[in-house]
Amino acid sequence: MLWQEVKTLKETGAPGKVTLVVYGPWSGKEEEYFRAVINEYMKEHPDIEIKYVVMRAEDLATVMPAQFAAGISSADVIITPWAWWIVEMAKKGYVEEVTGLINEDEYVSGIVDKVKWDGKLWGVPFTMWLKPGFWYRKSFFQQHGLQEPKTWDEFMSLLDKLKNIEGVKNPIVTGDSVGWPISDIVEHFIITFGGTDLQLKLIKGEVKFNDPQVKQIFENYIVPLIKNGYFSEPIEWTTAVSKWWNGEYGLYFMGTWITGMVDDPNDLGFFPLPGCKGVVGGADYAFVPKFAAHKEEALDFLKFLATKGQEIHAAQPAGKIPTWTKVPEDKLWGPMQQVYRKIKELNLAILPDLDDSVGGDWQTLFWDQLKLLWVEPDKLDEVLNTLTENFPSS
Amino acid sequence: MREIKHALFFMSPGLIMIAIFVITPIIGTLYISFVTDNGIGLDNYAAVISESSPDKALIKLEDMPRPPPWGALIHNFVWIAIHLPLTTFLGLILAYMLKMVYGRSIVKSIMFIGMVIPMVIGGLIIRFMFDKYIGIVPRLFGFLGITMLDKTWTSYPDTALLSLILGSIWLWTGFSLTIHAAAIDSLPQSYIEAAKIDGASTWQIFYKVVAPSVRSATLTVVVMTMLWDLKIFDIVYAATKGGPGGSSTVLALVMWLYFARALDYGRAAATAIILTLLTLVPATIFIKRVVKRSA
């Protein structure tokens, strides 16, 4: 009897309450914004307590497969930006199927497809970020009489003007981390000069990286900019934010989450490369492991995350927009409303992130090879051939 | 017989733990390393050894001489070739010099900081130490007018591996210093006094009396450092992730890439077995030496 009581207490955390363990990638300020979602859910469900644990995608990939293989899971709900990983886990039989849990027609086009396999749904999308172009400080542009470029020539002229401003080290700062900031820049050039189709074909492996139409984008646009010192050498990406904000660099290519990282988001402006027709977007996805202790409650929380939870999260200064199209635009956080409106005005199609879509170890290779290109642009052929030779075959 | 029974009784908890937590995973890893889609075989080993992708290749020596990548295995050996002698020698000479100065405990404690901080943090510190804008090393070279080294070392293929190795010397010298200091402190003072009476200089005392007398300690440092160099992971993971262009990758990182990124457990296990076999060499030397000494 006593054992039974102890067991119940251990499983529920407090008498009469179910404790859901949620693994997610956010810490610091980002965690605060996500906690707003959790708090709202717990308010609506007083019988449920949510324990949030920070677990980044790479940590999940290291720890969870071993647990799943042993038929256990220390989390009830897992959130990760790696949709490919959820699918891989689903293929091994580790993920609870969620087909029918959400109305797939109510989501941004293509966003749900990334967690589909075998015609079934294995996870749900949460909020998304966009990578719309080069960010700048409006006050900095005003101070130096600069304007957003409308043509490639104007873009080059802007870079030259930035180069000549005293105190500016390079016109564009290159963020460094595992490598994704550089891959985002490259994808933007691919979409601008190769079209939205090229981005999709590269993801599917229908076009190779050493294909002439890809190579010319690097040769004609990216490599000359690197060689002529328009890009800085890679600088740790969060350090780069403050350096750019303080005027050491003119432009910064980054995702919309930057709106939540600067002192005054109303001083932020952005522009895509002239002629660009698409913007890369990526979402976080949530799934329930097959071995979750509280499956029923976990699935309910999953549904909340995919719907109302998105509205709450998008209202936070997290720089995210909902993937659930039922959220009205005026529910977005103020500065993000402006960003979102501009993206709509420019008629930019939302496209999947190239490296996030391909995933696996190729993603790491892609990041690493682009980091190499940034410091040794003469190795273009070697980089493109390496990316082609190692692209996953299926 | 009774003594053996007693010994077995007291050893049994340890033996059971070793069987569960050491032997079983080793057997499991060994088994997984031979399992392929086509049944049991050496395919995983063949694939790991013949891999040509710069981030996972073990040996990549075509078109030499050129800067890295040279392959993870070669990078490990380069690590040993530079890190091992420098760390051992620095620890030995520092231990000897510190014996002659006041406040040596404070200096030793400072040197030992590198050993007590987590290696992931060590990796991040290395990254900042070699950063063009905030790192002391590029700034020093910039100050000296050597502009080719006034850059973020971890971002360039010709300097990334070297920056990690040099950084790891700072992290690991505390170990060499501590072991050597203990050995030097235990030397009979009469050895040194006799050498002094014979007119030996400080340097002669060091290499003719002290260094040969602490050979056992040096061997311990050499073997432990070699093991550390072979299984190095945290520093590389935190500072460069093996890049750029695979120029600083190491065996343990390759294993992690197969395991956590490619989700290819067979190849990850094969890499782990290769790594284990390599570490067995210095480990065996060390164990033989210990057994010989205690016999």
XYZ file of C-alpha atoms in Angstrom:
689
model
C 0.000 0.000 0.000
C 2.764 2.377 1.046
C 4.728 1.374 -2.061
C 1.692 2.157 -4.194
C 1.499 5.660 -2.687
C 5.191 6.271 -3.213
C 4.909 5.120 -6.816
C 1.948 7.391 -7.492
C 3.746 10.370 -5.976
C 6.861 9.678 -8.015
C 4.927 9.456 -11.254
C 2.773 12.501 -10.698
C 5.143 14.836 -8.861
C 2.399 15.951 -6.469
C -0.727 14.126 -5.335
C -3.410 14.362 -7.987
C -1.133 16.048 -10.528
C 0.519 14.623 -13.610
C 4.009 15.902 -14.320
C 4.882 16.159 -17.995
C 8.559 16.331 -18.768
C 9.221 18.533 -21.802
C 12.623 18.736 -23.507
C 13.211 21.868 -25.578
C 16.143 23.777 -27.064
C 15.607 27.181 -25.437
C 17.549 28.664 -22.562
C 17.942 32.176 -21.121
C 15.529 34.733 -22.573
C 14.218 32.221 -25.108
C 13.278 29.891 -22.265
C 11.339 32.730 -20.632
C 9.334 33.207 -23.806
C 8.554 29.503 -23.996
C 7.621 29.413 -20.315
C 4.804 31.846 -21.129
C 3.321 29.053 -23.269
C 3.801 26.463 -20.531
C 2.266 28.722 -17.890
C -0.812 29.335 -20.011
C -1.270 25.605 -20.548
C -0.893 24.859 -16.833
C -3.443 27.585 -16.077
C -5.908 25.877 -18.378
C -4.986 22.422 -17.011
C -4.540 22.718 -13.229
C -4.121 18.948 -12.969
C -0.948 19.055 -15.069
C 2.476 20.282 -14.082
C 5.118 20.771 -16.744
C 8.785 20.326 -16.034
C 10.853 21.982 -18.750
C 14.387 20.762 -19.381
C 16.821 22.435 -21.790
C 18.066 19.892 -24.288
C 19.548 21.059 -27.571
C 19.156 19.104 -30.792
C 22.677 17.683 -30.680
C 22.284 16.576 -27.072
C 18.987 14.911 -27.918
C 20.595 13.038 -30.789
C 23.305 11.812 -28.428
C 21.177 10.799 -25.469
C 17.710 9.808 -26.612
C 18.323 7.011 -29.167
C 19.926 4.876 -26.449
C 16.917 5.427 -24.186
C 14.496 4.639 -26.998
C 16.403 1.484 -27.883
C 15.985 0.402 -24.253
C 12.242 1.065 -24.478
C 12.209 4.082 -22.174
C 11.984 7.835 -22.503
C 12.839 10.410 -19.873
C 10.687 12.979 -21.680
C 6.994 13.036 -22.529
C 7.297 15.725 -25.169
C 10.417 16.611 -27.144
C 10.879 19.796 -29.161
C 13.652 20.129 -31.746
C 14.319 22.028 -34.959
C 15.594 18.802 -36.550
C 12.521 17.479 -38.363
C 14.772 14.952 -40.156
C 15.742 13.474 -36.796
C 12.107 13.002 -35.767
C 11.518 11.135 -39.039
C 14.615 8.976 -38.456
C 13.362 8.104 -34.973
C 9.904 7.379 -36.396
C 11.424 4.965 -38.919
C 12.932 3.054 -35.990
C 9.530 2.868 -34.285
C 10.372 5.279 -31.445
C 7.764 7.978 -32.141
C 4.036 8.105 -31.445
C 2.037 8.689 -34.612
C -0.001 11.915 -34.495
C -1.918 11.762 -37.778
C -5.239 13.559 -37.295
C -4.138 15.385 -34.140
C -4.045 18.691 -36.062
C -5.713 19.954 -39.225
C -2.770 19.934 -41.637
C -4.499 22.391 -43.989
C -4.276 25.113 -41.362
C -0.474 25.351 -41.558
C 2.061 27.235 -43.657
C 2.519 25.350 -46.894
C 5.095 22.537 -46.745
C 5.859 22.963 -43.038
C 4.004 19.813 -41.925
C 5.515 17.692 -44.704
C 8.896 17.714 -42.999
C 7.597 15.501 -40.189
C 5.661 13.135 -42.451
C 6.853 9.706 -43.391
C 5.052 6.759 -44.891
C 1.991 8.989 -45.345
C 1.707 9.510 -41.586
C 2.381 12.439 -39.284
C 4.990 12.007 -36.526
C 5.315 15.470 -35.049
C 3.647 18.879 -35.054
C 5.121 22.250 -36.007
C 5.556 24.994 -33.444
C 6.488 28.600 -34.263
C 8.894 29.446 -37.043
C 11.707 31.835 -37.749
C 12.501 33.448 -41.080
C 15.804 34.451 -42.568
C 14.683 37.380 -44.669
C 17.900 39.188 -45.517
C 20.456 41.700 -44.308
C 19.623 43.555 -41.103
C 20.759 47.112 -40.472
C 20.229 49.869 -37.936
C 17.858 52.518 -39.292
C 19.641 55.204 -37.252
C 23.031 54.131 -38.678
C 21.715 54.280 -42.248
C 20.134 57.670 -41.554
C 23.317 59.035 -40.013
C 25.379 58.075 -43.069
C 22.747 58.820 -45.727
C 22.402 55.171 -46.775
C 19.391 53.505 -48.377
C 18.129 50.006 -49.001
C 19.367 48.831 -52.430
C 16.928 48.049 -55.214
C 19.411 46.527 -57.670
C 22.611 44.492 -57.443
C 24.634 47.563 -58.477
C 23.029 49.559 -55.698
C 23.853 46.748 -53.298
C 27.504 46.834 -54.337
C 27.522 50.609 -54.078
C 26.071 50.341 -50.562
C 28.827 47.917 -49.591
C 31.454 50.308 -50.943
C 29.950 53.203 -49.008
C 29.926 51.085 -45.849
C 33.539 50.134 -46.435
C 34.544 53.778 -46.497
C 32.797 54.728 -43.263
C 35.308 55.345 -40.505
C 35.148 52.689 -37.800
C 33.498 50.082 -40.031
C 35.747 47.021 -40.250
C 33.810 45.188 -42.955
C 30.483 46.016 -44.622
C 28.937 42.652 -43.625
C 29.670 40.749 -40.446
C 29.798 36.960 -40.755
C 28.381 35.085 -37.792
C 30.200 31.995 -36.630
C 28.992 29.057 -34.605
C 28.816 25.478 -35.812
C 28.376 27.012 -39.250
C 24.705 27.747 -39.836
C 25.051 31.560 -40.136
C 27.195 31.117 -43.253
C 24.897 28.505 -44.745
C 21.993 30.956 -44.326
C 23.846 33.596 -46.340
C 24.670 31.084 -49.071
C 21.068 29.882 -49.286
C 19.906 33.492 -49.686
C 22.242 33.956 -52.657
C 21.103 30.638 -54.146
C 17.438 31.668 -53.900
C 18.151 35.149 -55.283
C 20.255 34.160 -58.267
C 19.062 30.599 -58.869
C 15.405 31.026 -58.001
C 13.202 29.289 -55.469
C 13.188 26.134 -57.589
C 16.929 25.729 -57.318
C 16.728 25.736 -53.529
C 14.077 22.983 -53.628
C 16.001 20.950 -56.197
C 19.186 21.146 -54.156
C 17.292 19.878 -51.111
C 15.914 16.937 -53.070
C 19.307 16.206 -54.594
C 17.950 16.808 -58.100
C 20.656 19.414 -58.713
C 24.215 18.836 -57.568
C 26.335 21.433 -55.841
C 28.970 21.319 -58.572
C 26.314 21.945 -61.211
C 27.268 24.997 -63.347
C 24.161 26.941 -62.319
C 25.097 26.593 -58.643
C 28.784 27.172 -59.241
C 28.185 30.441 -61.105
C 26.321 31.851 -58.093
C 29.380 31.221 -55.963
C 31.832 32.369 -58.647
C 30.009 35.534 -59.680
C 28.597 36.756 -56.410
C 29.714 35.048 -53.182
C 33.427 34.441 -53.813
C 34.150 37.986 -55.135
C 32.475 39.459 -52.055
C 34.612 37.295 -49.775
C 37.815 37.990 -51.690
C 37.252 41.747 -51.704
C 36.752 41.871 -47.952
C 33.060 42.731 -47.955
C 32.416 39.915 -45.476
C 34.252 39.772 -42.159
C 35.975 36.581 -41.128
C 33.595 34.419 -39.068
C 32.965 35.935 -35.622
C 31.074 34.114 -32.865
C 27.518 34.985 -33.838
C 26.228 36.456 -30.565
C 29.394 38.542 -30.154
C 28.847 39.677 -33.741
C 25.405 41.065 -32.810
C 26.842 43.613 -30.394
C 29.740 44.508 -32.701
C 27.353 45.137 -35.589
C 24.913 47.025 -33.356
C 27.766 49.242 -32.165
C 28.672 50.186 -35.729
C 31.752 48.032 -36.349
C 29.923 46.425 -39.271
C 27.117 47.713 -41.458
C 24.984 44.675 -42.211
C 24.245 41.337 -40.594
C 22.508 38.416 -42.283
C 20.467 36.720 -39.586
C 17.104 35.199 -38.743
C 14.131 37.048 -37.304
C 15.147 36.057 -33.768
C 17.584 38.960 -33.953
C 14.623 41.249 -33.198
C 14.635 39.856 -29.668
C 18.405 40.244 -29.272
C 18.900 43.955 -29.834
C 18.333 46.905 -27.506
C 15.792 48.636 -29.732
C 13.955 46.429 -32.230
C 12.215 49.505 -33.661
C 15.607 50.719 -34.914
C 15.956 47.543 -36.993
C 15.473 47.366 -40.715
C 16.142 44.615 -43.209
C 16.284 44.066 -46.930
C 16.663 40.931 -49.027
C 19.093 40.880 -51.912
C 17.530 42.731 -54.851
C 15.513 40.321 -56.982
C 15.098 37.728 -54.252
C 11.812 35.856 -54.443
C 11.986 33.601 -51.442
C 12.802 33.547 -47.786
C 14.022 30.571 -45.837
C 11.890 29.579 -42.889
C 12.289 26.880 -40.344
C 10.205 25.690 -37.459
C 10.662 23.839 -34.230
C 8.774 20.555 -34.081
C 7.336 18.684 -31.132
C 6.783 14.952 -30.838
C 5.814 12.348 -28.283
C 8.159 9.392 -27.839
C 6.523 5.981 -28.066
C 7.694 5.254 -24.519
C 6.427 8.482 -22.903
C 5.052 7.899 -19.410
C 1.989 10.130 -19.904
C 1.125 9.714 -23.531
C -2.445 10.982 -23.415
C -1.534 14.223 -21.613
C 1.529 14.631 -23.817
C -0.577 14.449 -26.972
C -2.941 17.079 -25.582
C 0.000 19.385 -24.869
C 1.314 18.705 -28.372
C -1.978 19.859 -29.850
C -1.838 22.987 -27.688
C 1.700 23.734 -28.870
C 0.652 23.407 -32.490
C -2.330 25.742 -32.100
C -2.988 28.194 -29.254
C 0.528 27.803 -27.895
C 1.837 29.348 -31.100
C -0.302 32.435 -30.602
C 1.144 32.903 -27.123
C 4.718 32.311 -28.267
C 4.445 34.625 -31.278
C 3.256 37.430 -28.973
C 6.535 37.195 -27.063
C 9.688 39.076 -28.161
C 11.152 35.833 -29.472
C 11.259 36.911 -33.124
C 9.030 34.038 -34.235
C 5.879 33.815 -36.303
C 3.211 31.119 -36.077
C 3.104 28.256 -38.548
C -0.587 27.881 -37.657
C -2.350 30.218 -40.079
C -5.300 30.773 -37.722
C -3.307 33.227 -35.617
C -4.277 36.808 -36.579
C -1.409 39.056 -37.633
C -2.181 41.606 -34.909
C -1.447 38.987 -32.256
C 2.230 38.998 -33.221
C 4.774 40.922 -31.177
C 4.920 44.516 -32.527
C 8.333 44.518 -34.248
C 7.609 41.121 -35.811
C 4.351 42.475 -37.271
C 6.439 44.987 -39.241
C 8.867 42.282 -40.411
C 6.032 39.980 -41.396
C 4.210 42.753 -43.278
C 7.339 43.615 -45.248
C 7.883 39.980 -46.207
C 4.295 39.878 -47.465
C 4.721 43.163 -49.349
C 7.830 41.839 -51.051
C 5.846 38.740 -51.969
C 8.577 36.404 -50.736
C 7.747 32.711 -50.800
C 8.596 30.802 -47.619
C 11.042 28.018 -48.440
C 12.481 25.191 -46.372
C 15.958 25.560 -44.948
C 18.384 23.595 -47.109
C 20.687 22.105 -44.493
C 17.914 21.542 -41.934
C 15.960 19.633 -44.563
C 18.824 17.393 -45.625
C 20.048 16.967 -42.039
C 22.265 14.127 -40.859
C 26.029 14.367 -41.013
C 25.828 16.118 -44.384
C 24.482 19.180 -42.573
C 27.619 19.318 -40.428
C 29.770 18.853 -43.517
C 27.902 21.648 -45.330
C 28.488 24.080 -42.470
C 32.126 23.112 -42.128
C 32.891 23.335 -45.841
C 31.322 26.781 -46.079
C 33.417 27.929 -43.145
C 36.419 26.744 -45.118
C 35.263 28.630 -48.219
C 34.888 31.822 -46.186
C 38.554 31.834 -45.221
C 39.908 30.174 -48.376
C 37.657 31.206 -51.290
C 40.096 29.722 -53.819
C 38.994 26.279 -52.664
C 35.569 26.715 -54.271
C 35.865 23.674 -56.557
C 37.060 21.460 -53.719
C 34.192 22.608 -51.491
C 31.497 22.099 -54.132
C 32.861 18.672 -55.085
C 33.004 17.572 -51.443
C 29.394 18.673 -50.923
C 28.320 16.819 -54.055
C 30.208 13.599 -53.344
C 28.893 13.329 -49.814
C 25.263 14.308 -50.445
C 22.983 11.550 -49.107
C 21.961 9.190 -51.889
C 18.297 8.826 -50.884
C 41.328 -21.989 -0.328
C 39.571 -20.100 2.437
C 41.591 -16.972 1.566
C 40.623 -17.228 -2.077
C 36.969 -17.531 -1.075
C 37.280 -14.457 1.113
C 39.024 -12.548 -1.626
C 36.315 -13.490 -4.112
C 33.629 -12.501 -1.649
C 35.057 -9.029 -1.136
C 35.847 -8.577 -4.812
C 32.476 -9.748 -6.047
C 30.634 -6.363 -5.829
C 33.398 -4.742 -7.873
C 33.543 -7.625 -10.326
C 29.779 -7.550 -10.803
C 29.868 -3.799 -11.434
C 32.726 -4.199 -13.910
C 30.846 -7.000 -15.681
C 27.685 -4.891 -15.978
C 29.127 -1.478 -16.730
C 32.409 -2.287 -18.512
C 32.480 -5.782 -19.984
C 28.877 -5.854 -21.257
C 29.090 -2.502 -23.121
C 32.438 -3.537 -24.635
C 30.958 -6.793 -25.908
C 27.875 -4.896 -27.118
C 29.992 -2.324 -28.959
C 32.138 -5.050 -30.475
C 29.021 -6.873 -31.663
C 27.413 -3.726 -33.136
C 30.652 -2.921 -34.960
C 30.309 -6.152 -36.963
C 26.569 -5.866 -37.687
C 25.736 -4.540 -41.149
C 22.731 -4.594 -43.441
C 24.256 -7.684 -45.060
C 24.710 -9.590 -41.816
C 27.866 -9.963 -39.758
C 31.081 -8.757 -41.359
C 33.852 -6.224 -41.565
C 31.924 -3.747 -43.719
C 31.753 -1.085 -40.995
C 35.506 -1.215 -40.447
C 36.178 -1.081 -44.185
C 33.817 1.877 -44.567
C 35.352 3.796 -41.651
C 38.916 3.207 -42.830
C 38.203 4.045 -46.484
C 35.993 7.096 -45.751
C 37.191 10.085 -47.781
C 34.925 12.878 -46.557
C 37.210 15.487 -44.894
C 35.231 15.543 -41.642
C 35.307 11.758 -41.161
C 38.383 10.486 -43.021
C 40.923 8.738 -40.802
C 43.823 9.239 -43.179
C 43.847 11.847 -45.944
C 47.345 12.334 -47.231
C 46.957 12.862 -50.986
C 48.669 15.896 -52.585
C 51.051 16.290 -49.662
C 52.697 18.468 -48.483
C 49.783 20.793 -47.738
C 48.003 22.173 -44.652
C 45.380 20.029 -42.849
C 43.032 18.161 -43.200
C 45.256 15.089 -43.011
C 42.617 12.800 -41.513
C 41.499 12.288 -37.922
C 44.012 9.573 -37.099
C 46.940 11.633 -38.388
C 45.664 14.636 -36.438
C 45.725 12.514 -33.282
C 49.305 11.499 -34.017
C 50.303 15.117 -34.715
C 48.707 15.961 -31.398
C 50.861 13.342 -29.680
C 53.986 14.456 -31.550
C 53.683 18.074 -30.408
C 51.723 17.920 -27.179
C 53.388 14.933 -25.548
C 57.053 16.102 -25.535
C 56.210 19.720 -24.782
C 53.873 18.918 -21.891
C 56.220 16.351 -20.410
C 59.284 18.561 -20.664
C 57.512 21.715 -19.473
C 56.056 19.893 -16.462
C 59.448 18.418 -15.568
C 61.435 21.619 -15.891
C 58.797 23.694 -14.122
C 58.685 21.194 -11.268
C 62.478 21.433 -10.933
C 62.549 25.221 -11.137
C 59.685 25.651 -8.710
C 61.535 23.556 -6.136
C 64.034 26.388 -5.931
C 61.608 29.285 -5.475
C 59.328 30.521 -2.714
C 55.568 30.468 -3.305
C 55.796 27.360 -5.478
C 52.505 26.018 -4.093
C 50.694 29.058 -5.439
C 52.301 28.681 -8.871
C 51.521 24.955 -8.884
C 47.901 25.656 -7.952
C 47.609 28.163 -10.797
C 49.142 25.667 -13.230
C 46.739 23.023 -11.995
C 43.679 25.139 -12.884
C 43.904 23.822 -16.433
C 43.395 20.318 -15.064
C 40.354 21.089 -12.928
C 38.284 23.142 -15.333
C 35.951 21.080 -17.531
C 37.531 20.408 -20.917
C 34.520 21.858 -22.738
C 35.175 25.146 -20.958
C 38.858 24.669 -21.802
C 37.856 24.404 -25.461
C 35.888 27.638 -25.280
C 38.790 29.396 -23.565
C 41.102 28.190 -26.350
C 38.675 29.558 -28.904
C 38.780 32.976 -27.253
C 42.552 32.843 -26.643
C 43.097 32.521 -30.383
C 40.379 34.957 -31.456
C 41.603 37.851 -33.574
C 39.723 40.509 -31.616
C 39.869 39.344 -28.021
C 42.538 36.637 -27.981
C 45.971 37.205 -26.539
C 47.846 35.057 -29.086
C 46.856 36.810 -32.357
C 47.259 40.177 -30.624
C 50.765 39.242 -29.573
C 51.698 38.295 -33.122
C 50.014 41.457 -34.397
C 52.091 43.485 -31.940
C 55.245 41.740 -33.201
C 54.287 42.557 -36.780
C 53.693 38.934 -37.825
C 50.455 39.700 -39.654
C 49.946 36.190 -41.053
C 49.245 35.016 -37.486
C 47.193 38.037 -36.486
C 43.932 36.225 -37.272
C 41.387 33.956 -35.594
C 43.459 30.768 -35.544
C 40.505 28.427 -35.101
C 38.880 29.749 -38.301
C 41.735 28.813 -40.645
C 42.722 25.279 -41.730
C 46.460 25.951 -41.396
C 46.224 27.080 -37.756
C 43.102 25.430 -36.281
C 44.744 22.142 -35.236
C 47.839 23.928 -33.952
C 45.766 26.309 -31.829
C 43.996 23.367 -30.186
C 47.255 21.558 -29.516
C 48.957 24.651 -28.073
C 45.890 25.375 -25.950
C 45.845 21.820 -24.670
C 49.462 22.193 -23.515
C 48.270 24.870 -21.110
C 45.405 22.623 -19.989
C 47.506 19.494 -19.411
C 50.887 20.820 -18.175
C 49.485 20.988 -14.623
C 49.237 17.201 -14.634
C 52.852 16.742 -15.728
C 53.986 19.355 -13.232
C 52.148 17.724 -10.312
C 53.455 14.209 -11.019
C 57.014 15.430 -11.572
C 56.931 17.732 -8.544
C 55.884 14.804 -6.326
C 58.718 12.676 -7.738
C 61.327 15.437 -7.355
C 60.185 16.174 -3.790
C 60.725 12.522 -2.901
C 64.335 12.506 -4.219
C 66.928 12.252 -1.436
C 68.438 15.713 -0.970
C 71.869 14.059 -0.710
C 71.879 13.342 -4.486
C 71.635 17.020 -5.288
C 73.986 18.078 -2.502
C 76.645 15.611 -3.742
C 76.339 16.969 -7.281
C 76.696 20.516 -5.986
C 79.870 19.587 -4.052
C 81.240 18.068 -7.260
C 80.729 21.473 -8.887
C 77.749 20.621 -11.101
C 75.748 23.589 -12.415
C 71.955 23.875 -11.895
C 71.403 22.723 -15.471
C 73.814 19.759 -15.070
C 72.057 18.725 -11.854
C 68.783 18.835 -13.738
C 69.672 16.642 -16.699
C 72.262 14.372 -15.076
C 70.691 13.806 -11.656
C 67.050 14.925 -11.431
C 65.685 13.926 -14.849
C 67.092 10.362 -14.790
C 65.969 9.868 -11.181
C 62.310 10.658 -11.950
C 62.098 8.383 -15.028
C 59.180 6.430 -13.579
C 57.158 9.587 -13.072
C 58.038 10.704 -16.606
C 56.848 7.373 -17.987
C 53.538 7.790 -16.173
C 53.164 11.277 -17.633
C 54.083 10.054 -21.130
C 51.605 7.169 -21.093
C 48.745 9.148 -19.550
C 49.331 12.042 -21.958
C 49.362 9.679 -24.922
C 46.043 8.208 -23.784
C 44.631 11.696 -23.280
C 45.781 12.753 -26.749
C 44.265 9.700 -28.390
C 40.846 10.109 -26.835
C 40.724 13.915 -27.029
C 37.212 15.153 -27.815
C 35.793 17.916 -25.613
C 38.293 20.605 -26.562
C 37.848 19.992 -30.285
C 34.061 19.782 -30.006
C 33.825 23.070 -28.113
C 36.420 25.036 -30.061
C 36.185 24.035 -33.733
C 33.883 21.015 -34.126
C 36.718 19.557 -36.197
C 36.734 22.366 -38.750
C 37.198 24.298 -40.852
C 37.060 21.777 -43.667
C 37.871 18.895 -41.314
C 41.271 20.416 -40.525
C 41.103 19.763 -36.779
C 38.988 16.639 -36.539
C 40.103 13.751 -34.304
C 39.115 10.094 -33.877
C 36.700 10.604 -31.003
C 34.923 13.362 -32.914
C 34.574 11.088 -35.947
C 32.984 8.489 -33.664
C 30.571 11.120 -32.363
C 29.724 12.231 -35.920
C 28.791 8.685 -36.900
C 26.844 8.222 -33.680
C 24.965 11.480 -33.183
C 24.788 12.996 -36.673
C 24.800 10.114 -39.159
C 22.915 7.867 -36.676
C 25.120 5.082 -38.010
C 25.757 3.040 -34.894
C 27.695 0.281 -36.675
C 30.347 2.686 -37.962
C 30.376 4.585 -34.661
C 31.072 1.294 -32.870
C 33.786 0.357 -35.390
C 35.486 3.729 -34.825
C 35.224 3.203 -31.066
C 36.890 -0.194 -31.356
C 39.705 1.246 -33.489
C 40.187 3.979 -30.890
C 40.191 1.407 -28.085
C 42.783 -0.739 -29.835
C 45.029 2.291 -30.282
C 44.737 3.275 -26.623
C 45.536 -0.281 -25.610
C 49.129 0.180 -26.798
C 50.168 2.845 -24.269
C 47.885 1.312 -21.638
C 49.618 -2.056 -21.984
C 53.058 -0.441 -21.710
C 51.947 1.322 -18.566
C 50.394 -1.749 -16.953
C 53.471 -3.875 -17.755
C 55.682 -1.243 -16.194
C 53.543 -1.049 -13.043
C 53.458 -4.843 -12.724
C 57.223 -5.044 -13.241
C 57.821 -2.364 -10.612
C 55.594 -4.027 -8.027
C 57.070 -7.509 -8.685
